[in-house]
mmCIF file of C-alpha atoms in Angstrom:
data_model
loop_
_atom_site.group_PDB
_atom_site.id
_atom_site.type_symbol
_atom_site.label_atom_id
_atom_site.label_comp_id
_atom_site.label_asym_id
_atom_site.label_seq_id
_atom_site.Cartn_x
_atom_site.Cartn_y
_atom_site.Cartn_z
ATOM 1 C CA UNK A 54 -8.057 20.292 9.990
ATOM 2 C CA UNK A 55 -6.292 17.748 11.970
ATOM 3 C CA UNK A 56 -4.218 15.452 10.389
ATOM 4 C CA UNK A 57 -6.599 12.295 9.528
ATOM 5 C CA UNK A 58 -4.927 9.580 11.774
ATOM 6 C CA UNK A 59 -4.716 12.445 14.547
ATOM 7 C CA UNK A 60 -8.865 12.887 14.250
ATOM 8 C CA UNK A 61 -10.117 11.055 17.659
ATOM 9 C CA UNK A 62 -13.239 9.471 15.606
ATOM 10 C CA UNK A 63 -10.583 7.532 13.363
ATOM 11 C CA UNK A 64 -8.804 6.699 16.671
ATOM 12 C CA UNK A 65 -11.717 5.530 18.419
ATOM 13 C CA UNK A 66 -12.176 3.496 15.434
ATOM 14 C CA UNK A 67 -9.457 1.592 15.914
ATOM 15 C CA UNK A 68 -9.731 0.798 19.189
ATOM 16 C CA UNK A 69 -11.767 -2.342 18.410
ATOM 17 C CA UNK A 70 -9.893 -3.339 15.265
ATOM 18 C CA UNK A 71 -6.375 -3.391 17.213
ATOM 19 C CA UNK A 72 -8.073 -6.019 19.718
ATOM 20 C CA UNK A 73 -9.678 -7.719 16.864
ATOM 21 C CA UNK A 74 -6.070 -8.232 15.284
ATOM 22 C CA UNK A 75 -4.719 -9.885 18.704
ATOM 23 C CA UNK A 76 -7.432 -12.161 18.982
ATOM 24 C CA UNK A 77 -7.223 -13.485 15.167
ATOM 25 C CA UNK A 78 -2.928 -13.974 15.626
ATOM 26 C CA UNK A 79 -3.866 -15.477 19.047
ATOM 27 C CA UNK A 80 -2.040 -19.044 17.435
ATOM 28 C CA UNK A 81 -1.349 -22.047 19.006
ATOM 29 C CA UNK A 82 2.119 -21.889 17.916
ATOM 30 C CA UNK A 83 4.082 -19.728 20.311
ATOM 31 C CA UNK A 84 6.782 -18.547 17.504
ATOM 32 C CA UNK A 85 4.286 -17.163 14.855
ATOM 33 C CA UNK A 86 1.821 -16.339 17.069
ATOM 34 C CA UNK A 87 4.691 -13.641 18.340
ATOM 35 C CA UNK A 88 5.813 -12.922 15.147
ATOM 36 C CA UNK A 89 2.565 -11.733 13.899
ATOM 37 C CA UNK A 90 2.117 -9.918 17.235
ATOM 38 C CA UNK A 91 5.672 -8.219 16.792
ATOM 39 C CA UNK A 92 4.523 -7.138 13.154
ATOM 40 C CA UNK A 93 1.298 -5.925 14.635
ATOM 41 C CA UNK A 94 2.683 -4.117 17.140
ATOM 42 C CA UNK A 95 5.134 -2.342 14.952
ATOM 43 C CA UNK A 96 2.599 0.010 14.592
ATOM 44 C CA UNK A 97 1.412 1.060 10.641
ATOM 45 C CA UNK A 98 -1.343 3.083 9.288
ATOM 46 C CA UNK A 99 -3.811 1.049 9.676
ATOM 47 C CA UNK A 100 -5.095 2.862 6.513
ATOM 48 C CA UNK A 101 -6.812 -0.624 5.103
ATOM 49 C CA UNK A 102 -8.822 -1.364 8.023
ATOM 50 C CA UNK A 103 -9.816 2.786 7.808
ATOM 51 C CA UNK A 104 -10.992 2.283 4.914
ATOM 52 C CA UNK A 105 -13.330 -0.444 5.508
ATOM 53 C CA UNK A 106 -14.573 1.249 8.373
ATOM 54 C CA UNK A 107 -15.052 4.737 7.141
ATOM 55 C CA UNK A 108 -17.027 3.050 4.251
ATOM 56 C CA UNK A 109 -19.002 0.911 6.788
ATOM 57 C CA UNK A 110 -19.479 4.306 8.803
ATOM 58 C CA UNK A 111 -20.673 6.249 5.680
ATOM 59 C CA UNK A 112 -23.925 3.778 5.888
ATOM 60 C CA UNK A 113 -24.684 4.099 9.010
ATOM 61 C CA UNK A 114 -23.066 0.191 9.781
ATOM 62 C CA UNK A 115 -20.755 -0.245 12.751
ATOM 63 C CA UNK A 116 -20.657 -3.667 14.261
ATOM 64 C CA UNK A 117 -18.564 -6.607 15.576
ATOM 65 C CA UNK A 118 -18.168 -8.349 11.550
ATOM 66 C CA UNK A 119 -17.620 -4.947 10.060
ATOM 67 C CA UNK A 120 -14.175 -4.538 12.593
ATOM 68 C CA UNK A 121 -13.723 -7.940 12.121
ATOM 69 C CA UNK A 122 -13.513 -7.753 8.625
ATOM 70 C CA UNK A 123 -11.328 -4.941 8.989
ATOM 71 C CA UNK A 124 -8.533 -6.994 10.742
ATOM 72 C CA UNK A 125 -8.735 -9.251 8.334
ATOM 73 C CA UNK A 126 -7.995 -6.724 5.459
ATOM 74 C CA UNK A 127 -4.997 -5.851 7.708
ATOM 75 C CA UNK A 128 -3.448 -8.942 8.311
ATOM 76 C CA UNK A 129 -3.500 -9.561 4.208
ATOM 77 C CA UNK A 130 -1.767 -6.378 4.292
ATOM 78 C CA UNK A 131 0.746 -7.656 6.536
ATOM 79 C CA UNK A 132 1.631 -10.861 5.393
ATOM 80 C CA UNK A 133 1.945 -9.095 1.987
ATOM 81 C CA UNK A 134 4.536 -7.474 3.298
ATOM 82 C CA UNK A 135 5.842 -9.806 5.056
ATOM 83 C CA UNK A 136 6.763 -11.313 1.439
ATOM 84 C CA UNK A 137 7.397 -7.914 0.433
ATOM 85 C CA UNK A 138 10.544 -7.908 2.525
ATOM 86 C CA UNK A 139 11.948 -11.300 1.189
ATOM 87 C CA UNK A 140 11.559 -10.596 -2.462
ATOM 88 C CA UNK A 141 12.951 -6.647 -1.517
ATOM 89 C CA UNK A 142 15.618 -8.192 0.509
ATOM 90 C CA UNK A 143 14.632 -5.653 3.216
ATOM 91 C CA UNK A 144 15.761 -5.804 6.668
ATOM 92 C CA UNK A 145 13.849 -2.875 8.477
ATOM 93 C CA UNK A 146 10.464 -2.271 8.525
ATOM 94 C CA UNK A 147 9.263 0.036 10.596
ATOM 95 C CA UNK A 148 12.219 0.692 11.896
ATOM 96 C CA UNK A 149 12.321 -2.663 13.169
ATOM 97 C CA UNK A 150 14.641 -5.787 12.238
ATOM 98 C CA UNK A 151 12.430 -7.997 9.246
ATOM 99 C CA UNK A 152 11.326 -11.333 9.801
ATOM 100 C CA UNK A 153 13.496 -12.297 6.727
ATOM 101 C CA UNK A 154 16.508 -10.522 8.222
ATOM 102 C CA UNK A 155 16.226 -12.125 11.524
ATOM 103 C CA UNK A 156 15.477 -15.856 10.850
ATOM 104 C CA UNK A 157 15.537 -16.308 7.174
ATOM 105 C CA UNK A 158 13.443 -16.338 4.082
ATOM 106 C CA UNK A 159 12.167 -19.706 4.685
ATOM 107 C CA UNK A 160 10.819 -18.581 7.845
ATOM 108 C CA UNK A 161 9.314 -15.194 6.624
ATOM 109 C CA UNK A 162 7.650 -17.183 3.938
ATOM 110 C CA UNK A 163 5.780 -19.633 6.394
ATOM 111 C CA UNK A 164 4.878 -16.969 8.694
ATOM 112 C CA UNK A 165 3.374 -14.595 6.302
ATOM 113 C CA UNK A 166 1.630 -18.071 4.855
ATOM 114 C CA UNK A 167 -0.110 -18.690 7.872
ATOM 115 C CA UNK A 168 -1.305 -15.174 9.085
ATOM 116 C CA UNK A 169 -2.781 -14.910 5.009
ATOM 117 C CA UNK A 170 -4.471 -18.923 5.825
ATOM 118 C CA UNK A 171 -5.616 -17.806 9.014
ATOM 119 C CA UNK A 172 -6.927 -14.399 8.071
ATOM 120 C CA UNK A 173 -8.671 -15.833 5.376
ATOM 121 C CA UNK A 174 -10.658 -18.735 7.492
ATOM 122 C CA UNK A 175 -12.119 -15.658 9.526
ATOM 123 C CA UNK A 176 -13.712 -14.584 6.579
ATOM 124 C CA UNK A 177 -16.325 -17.518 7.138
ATOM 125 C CA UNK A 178 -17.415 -16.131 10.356
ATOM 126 C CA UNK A 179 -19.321 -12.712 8.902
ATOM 127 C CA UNK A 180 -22.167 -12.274 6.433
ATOM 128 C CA UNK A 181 -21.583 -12.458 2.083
ATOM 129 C CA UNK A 182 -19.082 -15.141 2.476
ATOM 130 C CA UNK A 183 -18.874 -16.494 -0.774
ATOM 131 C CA UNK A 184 -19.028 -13.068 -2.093
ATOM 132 C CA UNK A 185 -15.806 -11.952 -0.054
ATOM 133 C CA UNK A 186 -13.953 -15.115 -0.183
ATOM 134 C CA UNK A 187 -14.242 -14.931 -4.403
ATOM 135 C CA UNK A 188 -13.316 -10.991 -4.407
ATOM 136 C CA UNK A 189 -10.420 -11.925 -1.758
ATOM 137 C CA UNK A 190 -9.115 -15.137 -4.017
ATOM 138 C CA UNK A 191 -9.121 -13.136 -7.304
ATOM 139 C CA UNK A 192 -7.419 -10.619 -5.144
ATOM 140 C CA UNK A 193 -4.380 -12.718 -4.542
ATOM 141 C CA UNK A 194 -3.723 -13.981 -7.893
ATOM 142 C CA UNK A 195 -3.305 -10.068 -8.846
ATOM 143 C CA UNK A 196 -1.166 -9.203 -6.280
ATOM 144 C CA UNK A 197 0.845 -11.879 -6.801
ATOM 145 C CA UNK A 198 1.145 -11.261 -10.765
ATOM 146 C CA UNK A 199 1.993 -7.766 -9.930
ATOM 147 C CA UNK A 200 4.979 -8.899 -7.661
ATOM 148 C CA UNK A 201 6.289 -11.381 -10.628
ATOM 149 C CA UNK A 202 5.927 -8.239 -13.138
ATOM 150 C CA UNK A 203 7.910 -6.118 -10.783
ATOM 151 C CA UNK A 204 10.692 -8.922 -10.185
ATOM 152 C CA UNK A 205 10.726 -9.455 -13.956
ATOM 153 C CA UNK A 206 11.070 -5.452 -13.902
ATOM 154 C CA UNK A 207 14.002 -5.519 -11.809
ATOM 155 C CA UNK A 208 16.616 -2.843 -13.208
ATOM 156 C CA UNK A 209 14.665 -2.851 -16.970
ATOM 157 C CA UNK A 210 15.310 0.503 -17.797
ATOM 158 C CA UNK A 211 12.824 -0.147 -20.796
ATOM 159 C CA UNK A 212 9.723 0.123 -18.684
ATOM 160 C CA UNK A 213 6.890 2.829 -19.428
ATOM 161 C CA UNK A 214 3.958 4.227 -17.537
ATOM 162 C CA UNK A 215 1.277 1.498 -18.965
ATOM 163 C CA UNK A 216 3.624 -1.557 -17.443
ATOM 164 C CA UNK A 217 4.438 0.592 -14.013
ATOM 165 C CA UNK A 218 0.499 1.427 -13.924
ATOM 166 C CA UNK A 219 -0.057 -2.281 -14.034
ATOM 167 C CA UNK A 220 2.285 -2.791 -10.927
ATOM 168 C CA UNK A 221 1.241 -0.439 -9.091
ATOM 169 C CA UNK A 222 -2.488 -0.906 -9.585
ATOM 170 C CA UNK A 223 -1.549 -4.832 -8.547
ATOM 171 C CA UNK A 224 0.661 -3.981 -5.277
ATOM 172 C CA UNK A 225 -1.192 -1.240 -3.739
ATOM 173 C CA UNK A 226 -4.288 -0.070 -5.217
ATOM 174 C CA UNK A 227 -6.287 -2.972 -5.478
ATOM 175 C CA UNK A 228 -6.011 -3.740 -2.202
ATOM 176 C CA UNK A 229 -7.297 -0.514 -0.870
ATOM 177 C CA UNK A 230 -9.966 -0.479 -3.668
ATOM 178 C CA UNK A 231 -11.466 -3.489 -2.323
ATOM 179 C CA UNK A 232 -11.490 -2.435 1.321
ATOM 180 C CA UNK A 233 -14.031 0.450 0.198
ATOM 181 C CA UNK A 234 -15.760 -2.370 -1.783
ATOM 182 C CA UNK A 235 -16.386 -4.917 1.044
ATOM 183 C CA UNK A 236 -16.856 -1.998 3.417
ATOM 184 C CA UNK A 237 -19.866 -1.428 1.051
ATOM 185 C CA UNK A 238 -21.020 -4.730 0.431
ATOM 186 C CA UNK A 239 -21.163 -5.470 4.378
ATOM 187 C CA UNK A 240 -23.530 -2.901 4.562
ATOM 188 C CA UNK A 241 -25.678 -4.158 1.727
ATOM 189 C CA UNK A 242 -25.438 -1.118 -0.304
ATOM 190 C CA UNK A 243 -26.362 -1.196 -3.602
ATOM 191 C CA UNK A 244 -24.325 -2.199 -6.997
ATOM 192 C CA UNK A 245 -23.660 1.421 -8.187
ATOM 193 C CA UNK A 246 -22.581 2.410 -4.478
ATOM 194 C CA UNK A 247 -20.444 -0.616 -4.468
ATOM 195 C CA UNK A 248 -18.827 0.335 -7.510
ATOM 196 C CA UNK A 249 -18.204 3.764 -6.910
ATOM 197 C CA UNK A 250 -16.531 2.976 -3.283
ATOM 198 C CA UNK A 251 -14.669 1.088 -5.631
ATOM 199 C CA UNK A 252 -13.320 3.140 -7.818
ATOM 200 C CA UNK A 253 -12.496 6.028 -4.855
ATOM 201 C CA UNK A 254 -10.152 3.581 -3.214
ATOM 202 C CA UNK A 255 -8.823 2.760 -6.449
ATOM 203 C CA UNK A 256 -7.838 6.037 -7.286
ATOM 204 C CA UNK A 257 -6.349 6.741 -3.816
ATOM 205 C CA UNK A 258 -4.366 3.342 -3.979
ATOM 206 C CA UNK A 259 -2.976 4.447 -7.208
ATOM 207 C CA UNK A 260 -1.827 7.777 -5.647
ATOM 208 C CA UNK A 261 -0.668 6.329 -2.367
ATOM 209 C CA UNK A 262 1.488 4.283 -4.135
ATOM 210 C CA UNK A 263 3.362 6.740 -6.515
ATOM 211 C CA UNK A 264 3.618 9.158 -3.059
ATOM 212 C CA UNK A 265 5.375 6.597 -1.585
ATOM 213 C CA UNK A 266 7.725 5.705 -4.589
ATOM 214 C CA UNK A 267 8.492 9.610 -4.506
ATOM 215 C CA UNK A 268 9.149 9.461 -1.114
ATOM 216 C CA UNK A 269 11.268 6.644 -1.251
ATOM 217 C CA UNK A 270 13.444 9.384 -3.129
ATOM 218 C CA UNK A 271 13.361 11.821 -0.691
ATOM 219 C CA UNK A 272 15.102 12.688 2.611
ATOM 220 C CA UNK A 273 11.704 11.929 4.354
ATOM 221 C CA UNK A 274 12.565 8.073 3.537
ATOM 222 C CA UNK A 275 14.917 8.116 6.564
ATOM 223 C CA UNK A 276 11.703 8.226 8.642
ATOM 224 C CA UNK A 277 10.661 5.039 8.018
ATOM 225 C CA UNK A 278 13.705 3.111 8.212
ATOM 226 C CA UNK A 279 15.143 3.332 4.769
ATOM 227 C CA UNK A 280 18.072 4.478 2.986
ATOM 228 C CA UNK A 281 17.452 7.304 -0.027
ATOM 229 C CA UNK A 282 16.309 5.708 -2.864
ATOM 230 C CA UNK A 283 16.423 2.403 -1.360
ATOM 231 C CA UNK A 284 13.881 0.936 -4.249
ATOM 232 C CA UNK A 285 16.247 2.602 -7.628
ATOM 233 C CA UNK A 286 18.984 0.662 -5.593
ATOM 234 C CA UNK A 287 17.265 -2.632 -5.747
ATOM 235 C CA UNK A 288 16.221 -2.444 -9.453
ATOM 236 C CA UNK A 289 12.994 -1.040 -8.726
ATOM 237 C CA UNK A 290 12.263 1.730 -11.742
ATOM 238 C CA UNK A 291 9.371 3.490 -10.771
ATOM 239 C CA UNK A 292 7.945 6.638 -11.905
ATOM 240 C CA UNK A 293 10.842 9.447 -11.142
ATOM 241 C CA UNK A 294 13.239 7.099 -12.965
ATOM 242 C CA UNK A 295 10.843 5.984 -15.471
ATOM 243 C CA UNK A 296 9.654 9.875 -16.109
ATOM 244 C CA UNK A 297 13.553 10.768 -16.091
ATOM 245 C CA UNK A 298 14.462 8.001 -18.988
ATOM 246 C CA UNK A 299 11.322 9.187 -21.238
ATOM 247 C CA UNK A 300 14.215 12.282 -21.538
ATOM 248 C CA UNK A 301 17.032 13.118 -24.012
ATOM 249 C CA UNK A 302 19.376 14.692 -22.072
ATOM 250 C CA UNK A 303 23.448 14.407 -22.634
ATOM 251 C CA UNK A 304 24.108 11.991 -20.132
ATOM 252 C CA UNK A 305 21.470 9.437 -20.222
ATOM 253 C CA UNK A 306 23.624 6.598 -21.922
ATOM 254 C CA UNK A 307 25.468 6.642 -18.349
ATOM 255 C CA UNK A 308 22.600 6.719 -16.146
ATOM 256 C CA UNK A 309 21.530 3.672 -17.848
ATOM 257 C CA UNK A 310 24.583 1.699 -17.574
ATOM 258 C CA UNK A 311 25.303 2.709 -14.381
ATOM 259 C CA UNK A 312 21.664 1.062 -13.586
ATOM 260 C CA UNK A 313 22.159 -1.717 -15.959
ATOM 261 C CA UNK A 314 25.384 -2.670 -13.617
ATOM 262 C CA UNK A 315 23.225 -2.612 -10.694
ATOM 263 C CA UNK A 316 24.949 0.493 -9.390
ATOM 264 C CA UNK A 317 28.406 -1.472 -9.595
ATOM 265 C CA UNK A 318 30.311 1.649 -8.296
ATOM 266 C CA UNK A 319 28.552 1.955 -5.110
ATOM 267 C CA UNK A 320 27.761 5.068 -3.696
ATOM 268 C CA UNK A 321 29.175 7.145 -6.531
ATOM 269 C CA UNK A 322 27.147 5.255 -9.193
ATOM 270 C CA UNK A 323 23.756 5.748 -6.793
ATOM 271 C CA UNK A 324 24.867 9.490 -5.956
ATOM 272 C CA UNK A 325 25.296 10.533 -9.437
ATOM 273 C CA UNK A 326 22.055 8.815 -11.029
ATOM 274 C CA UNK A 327 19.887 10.220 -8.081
ATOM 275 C CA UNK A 328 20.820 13.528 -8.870
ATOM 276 C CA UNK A 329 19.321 13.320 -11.805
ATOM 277 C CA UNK A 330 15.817 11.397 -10.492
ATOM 278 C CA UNK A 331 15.546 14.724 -8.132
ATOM 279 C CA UNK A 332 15.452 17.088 -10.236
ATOM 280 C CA UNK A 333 12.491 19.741 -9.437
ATOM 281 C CA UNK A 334 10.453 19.071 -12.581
ATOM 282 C CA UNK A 335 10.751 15.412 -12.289
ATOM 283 C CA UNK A 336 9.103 15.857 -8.289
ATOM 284 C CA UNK A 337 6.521 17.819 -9.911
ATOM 285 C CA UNK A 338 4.949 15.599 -12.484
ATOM 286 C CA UNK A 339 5.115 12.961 -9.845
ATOM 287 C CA UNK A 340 3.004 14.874 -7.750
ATOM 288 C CA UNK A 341 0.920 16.256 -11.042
ATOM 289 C CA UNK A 342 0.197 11.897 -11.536
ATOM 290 C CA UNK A 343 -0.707 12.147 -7.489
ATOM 291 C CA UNK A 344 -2.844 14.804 -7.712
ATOM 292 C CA UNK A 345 -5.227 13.363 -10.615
ATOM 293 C CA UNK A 346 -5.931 10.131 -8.557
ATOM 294 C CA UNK A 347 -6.865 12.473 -5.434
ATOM 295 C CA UNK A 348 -8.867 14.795 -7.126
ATOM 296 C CA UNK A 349 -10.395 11.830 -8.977
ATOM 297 C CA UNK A 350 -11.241 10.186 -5.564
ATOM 298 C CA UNK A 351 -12.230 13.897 -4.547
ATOM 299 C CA UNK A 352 -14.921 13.629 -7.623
ATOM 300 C CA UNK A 353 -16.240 10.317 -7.150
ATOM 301 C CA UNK A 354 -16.663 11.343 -3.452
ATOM 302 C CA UNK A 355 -18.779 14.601 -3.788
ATOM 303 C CA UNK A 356 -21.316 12.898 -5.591
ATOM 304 C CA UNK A 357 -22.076 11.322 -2.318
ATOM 305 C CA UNK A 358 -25.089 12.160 -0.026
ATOM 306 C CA UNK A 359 -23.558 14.667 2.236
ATOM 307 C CA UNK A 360 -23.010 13.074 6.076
ATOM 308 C CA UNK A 361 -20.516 13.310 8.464
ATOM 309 C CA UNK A 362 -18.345 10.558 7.088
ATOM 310 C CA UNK A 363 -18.202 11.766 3.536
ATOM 311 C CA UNK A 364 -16.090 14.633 5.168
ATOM 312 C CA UNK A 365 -13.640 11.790 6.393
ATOM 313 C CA UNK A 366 -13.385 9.833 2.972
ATOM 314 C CA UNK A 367 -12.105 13.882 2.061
ATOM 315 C CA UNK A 368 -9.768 13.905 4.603
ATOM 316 C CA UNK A 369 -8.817 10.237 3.952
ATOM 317 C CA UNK A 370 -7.834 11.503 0.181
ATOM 318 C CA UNK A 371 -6.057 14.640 1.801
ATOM 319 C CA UNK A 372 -4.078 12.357 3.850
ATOM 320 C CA UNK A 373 -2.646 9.701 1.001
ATOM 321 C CA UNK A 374 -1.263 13.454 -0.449
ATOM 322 C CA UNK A 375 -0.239 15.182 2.671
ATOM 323 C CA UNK A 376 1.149 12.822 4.164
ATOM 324 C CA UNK A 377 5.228 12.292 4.953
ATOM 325 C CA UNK A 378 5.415 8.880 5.951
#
């Protein structure tokens, strides 16, 4: 089975929601109207829009508000992480310079402001307005209360799987949860269908994100444009380091000071403590934590009426584990 962003449908998917994205960032300010289109064109999944889509697809709805919508659950995406990037004090993305590193925080701020106003205002433009707008709003005020818990986080070697849960759940998984949900509700489906699209995009939001904080680990970081264990670096404890500190082992007093000093030995201090995070067992009950969201996902989606596109919400959950980047 092909890769899922390989698969021509998913491609041909696309298509429309790539044009879509121009048209919204088509500003009348000619800096941010190229700054969104540099982000845009930086490429990315484009696994929020997919989702919206592929639930869309799975009821038999494709049409001009469904894409439409679908752009706008990308360009939330991407002035999220547009903010990511300031609080992160990131300067690739993509493998391309950030906003924040190229003209400032002050700047990054504004920009991501305005592509979240404008994608917003779009949202009055297709059907179960009211409906989106108070999913979207409530939305927001989560992901923004999981970025002040993980800034509040910040090298708190204290943390435990209930307070990184409630991150994660805030910075990646809701988002992609409610894709599957307004994918749903755009095609009038019904509460319980709703719900369940729900709680599949949940679950693979939940393992997406824990891939990529195990990736962030791993050599297969370099790929997209960051050093090896660029998070642990910035104070970010997430699960390998939280699953490693849940451990007695002789030399754990050290591995917390050296985080505790914000790796104040450089290289040496980040060297040693990583060679503890990568240790095999540690990989494997991150991917053991993965592989209960996808196989919960799996679940939720085999209770489905069988169609073509209930293959591809299969694949979709194959894909947040498979993939490298």
């Amino acid at each position: 089975m092909k890769n899922l962003m390989q698969q021509q449908k998913i491609k041909n998917m696309l298509k429309d929601v790539e044009a879509a994205l121009e048209e919204i960032v088509d500003f009348d300010d000619d800096f941010i109207r190229e700054a969104a289109l540099r982000n845009i064109r930086a490429g990315g999944k484009r696994l929020r829009p997919i989702f919206v889509l592929l639930t869309a697809r799975y009821f038999g709805v494709k049409n001009a508000e469904v894409i439409k919508f679908a752009a706008i659950m990308e360009l939330i995406h991407m002035s999220s992480l547009i903010h990511d990037d300031v609080n992160d004090h990131s300067d690739l993305r993509r493998g391309q310079t950030t906003l924040n590193a190229q003209y400032g925080n002050g700047v990054a701020v504004h920009v991501g402001d305005v592509v979240l106003i404008e994608a917003l205002k779009k949202v009055f433009e297709v059907s179960h307005t009211k409906e989106l707008l108070d999913i979207l709003s409530k939305t927001a005020v989560e992901m923004s209360k999981g970025e002040i818990a993980q800034l509040a986080s910040l090298f708190d070697v204290h943390q435990d799987l209930a307070s990184y849960g409630y991150r994660i759940e805030r910075k990646t998984a809701l988002l992609i949860a409610i894709c599957c949900q307004t994918g749903a509700i755009l095609s009038n489906a019904t509460k319980a269908q709703i719900d369940a699209f729900y709680r599949y995009g949940h679950h693979l939001g939940m393992a997406f994100q824990i891939k990529d904080d195990l990736m962030d680990i791993m050599p297969a970081s370099k790929k997209i444009g960051k050093p090896i264990g660029h998070d642990l670096i910035n104070g970010l404890i997430n699960l390998p380091t939280i699953l490693l500190l849940q451990r007695d082992f002789p030399e754990k007093q050290r591995v917390i000071d050296i985080i505790q000093s914000h790796f104040a030995g450089g290289q040496e201090d980040i060297d040693y403590v990583m060679s503890f995070v990568l240790q095999d067992d540690i990989i494997a009950e991150c991917e053991a934590h993965i592989m209960h969201h996808i196989s919960e996902a799996k679940a939720i989606v085999e209770q489905f009426d069988k169609n073509d596109t209930r293959g591809l919400l299969l694949d979709a959950a194959n894909y947040v584990y498979e993939r490298s980047v």
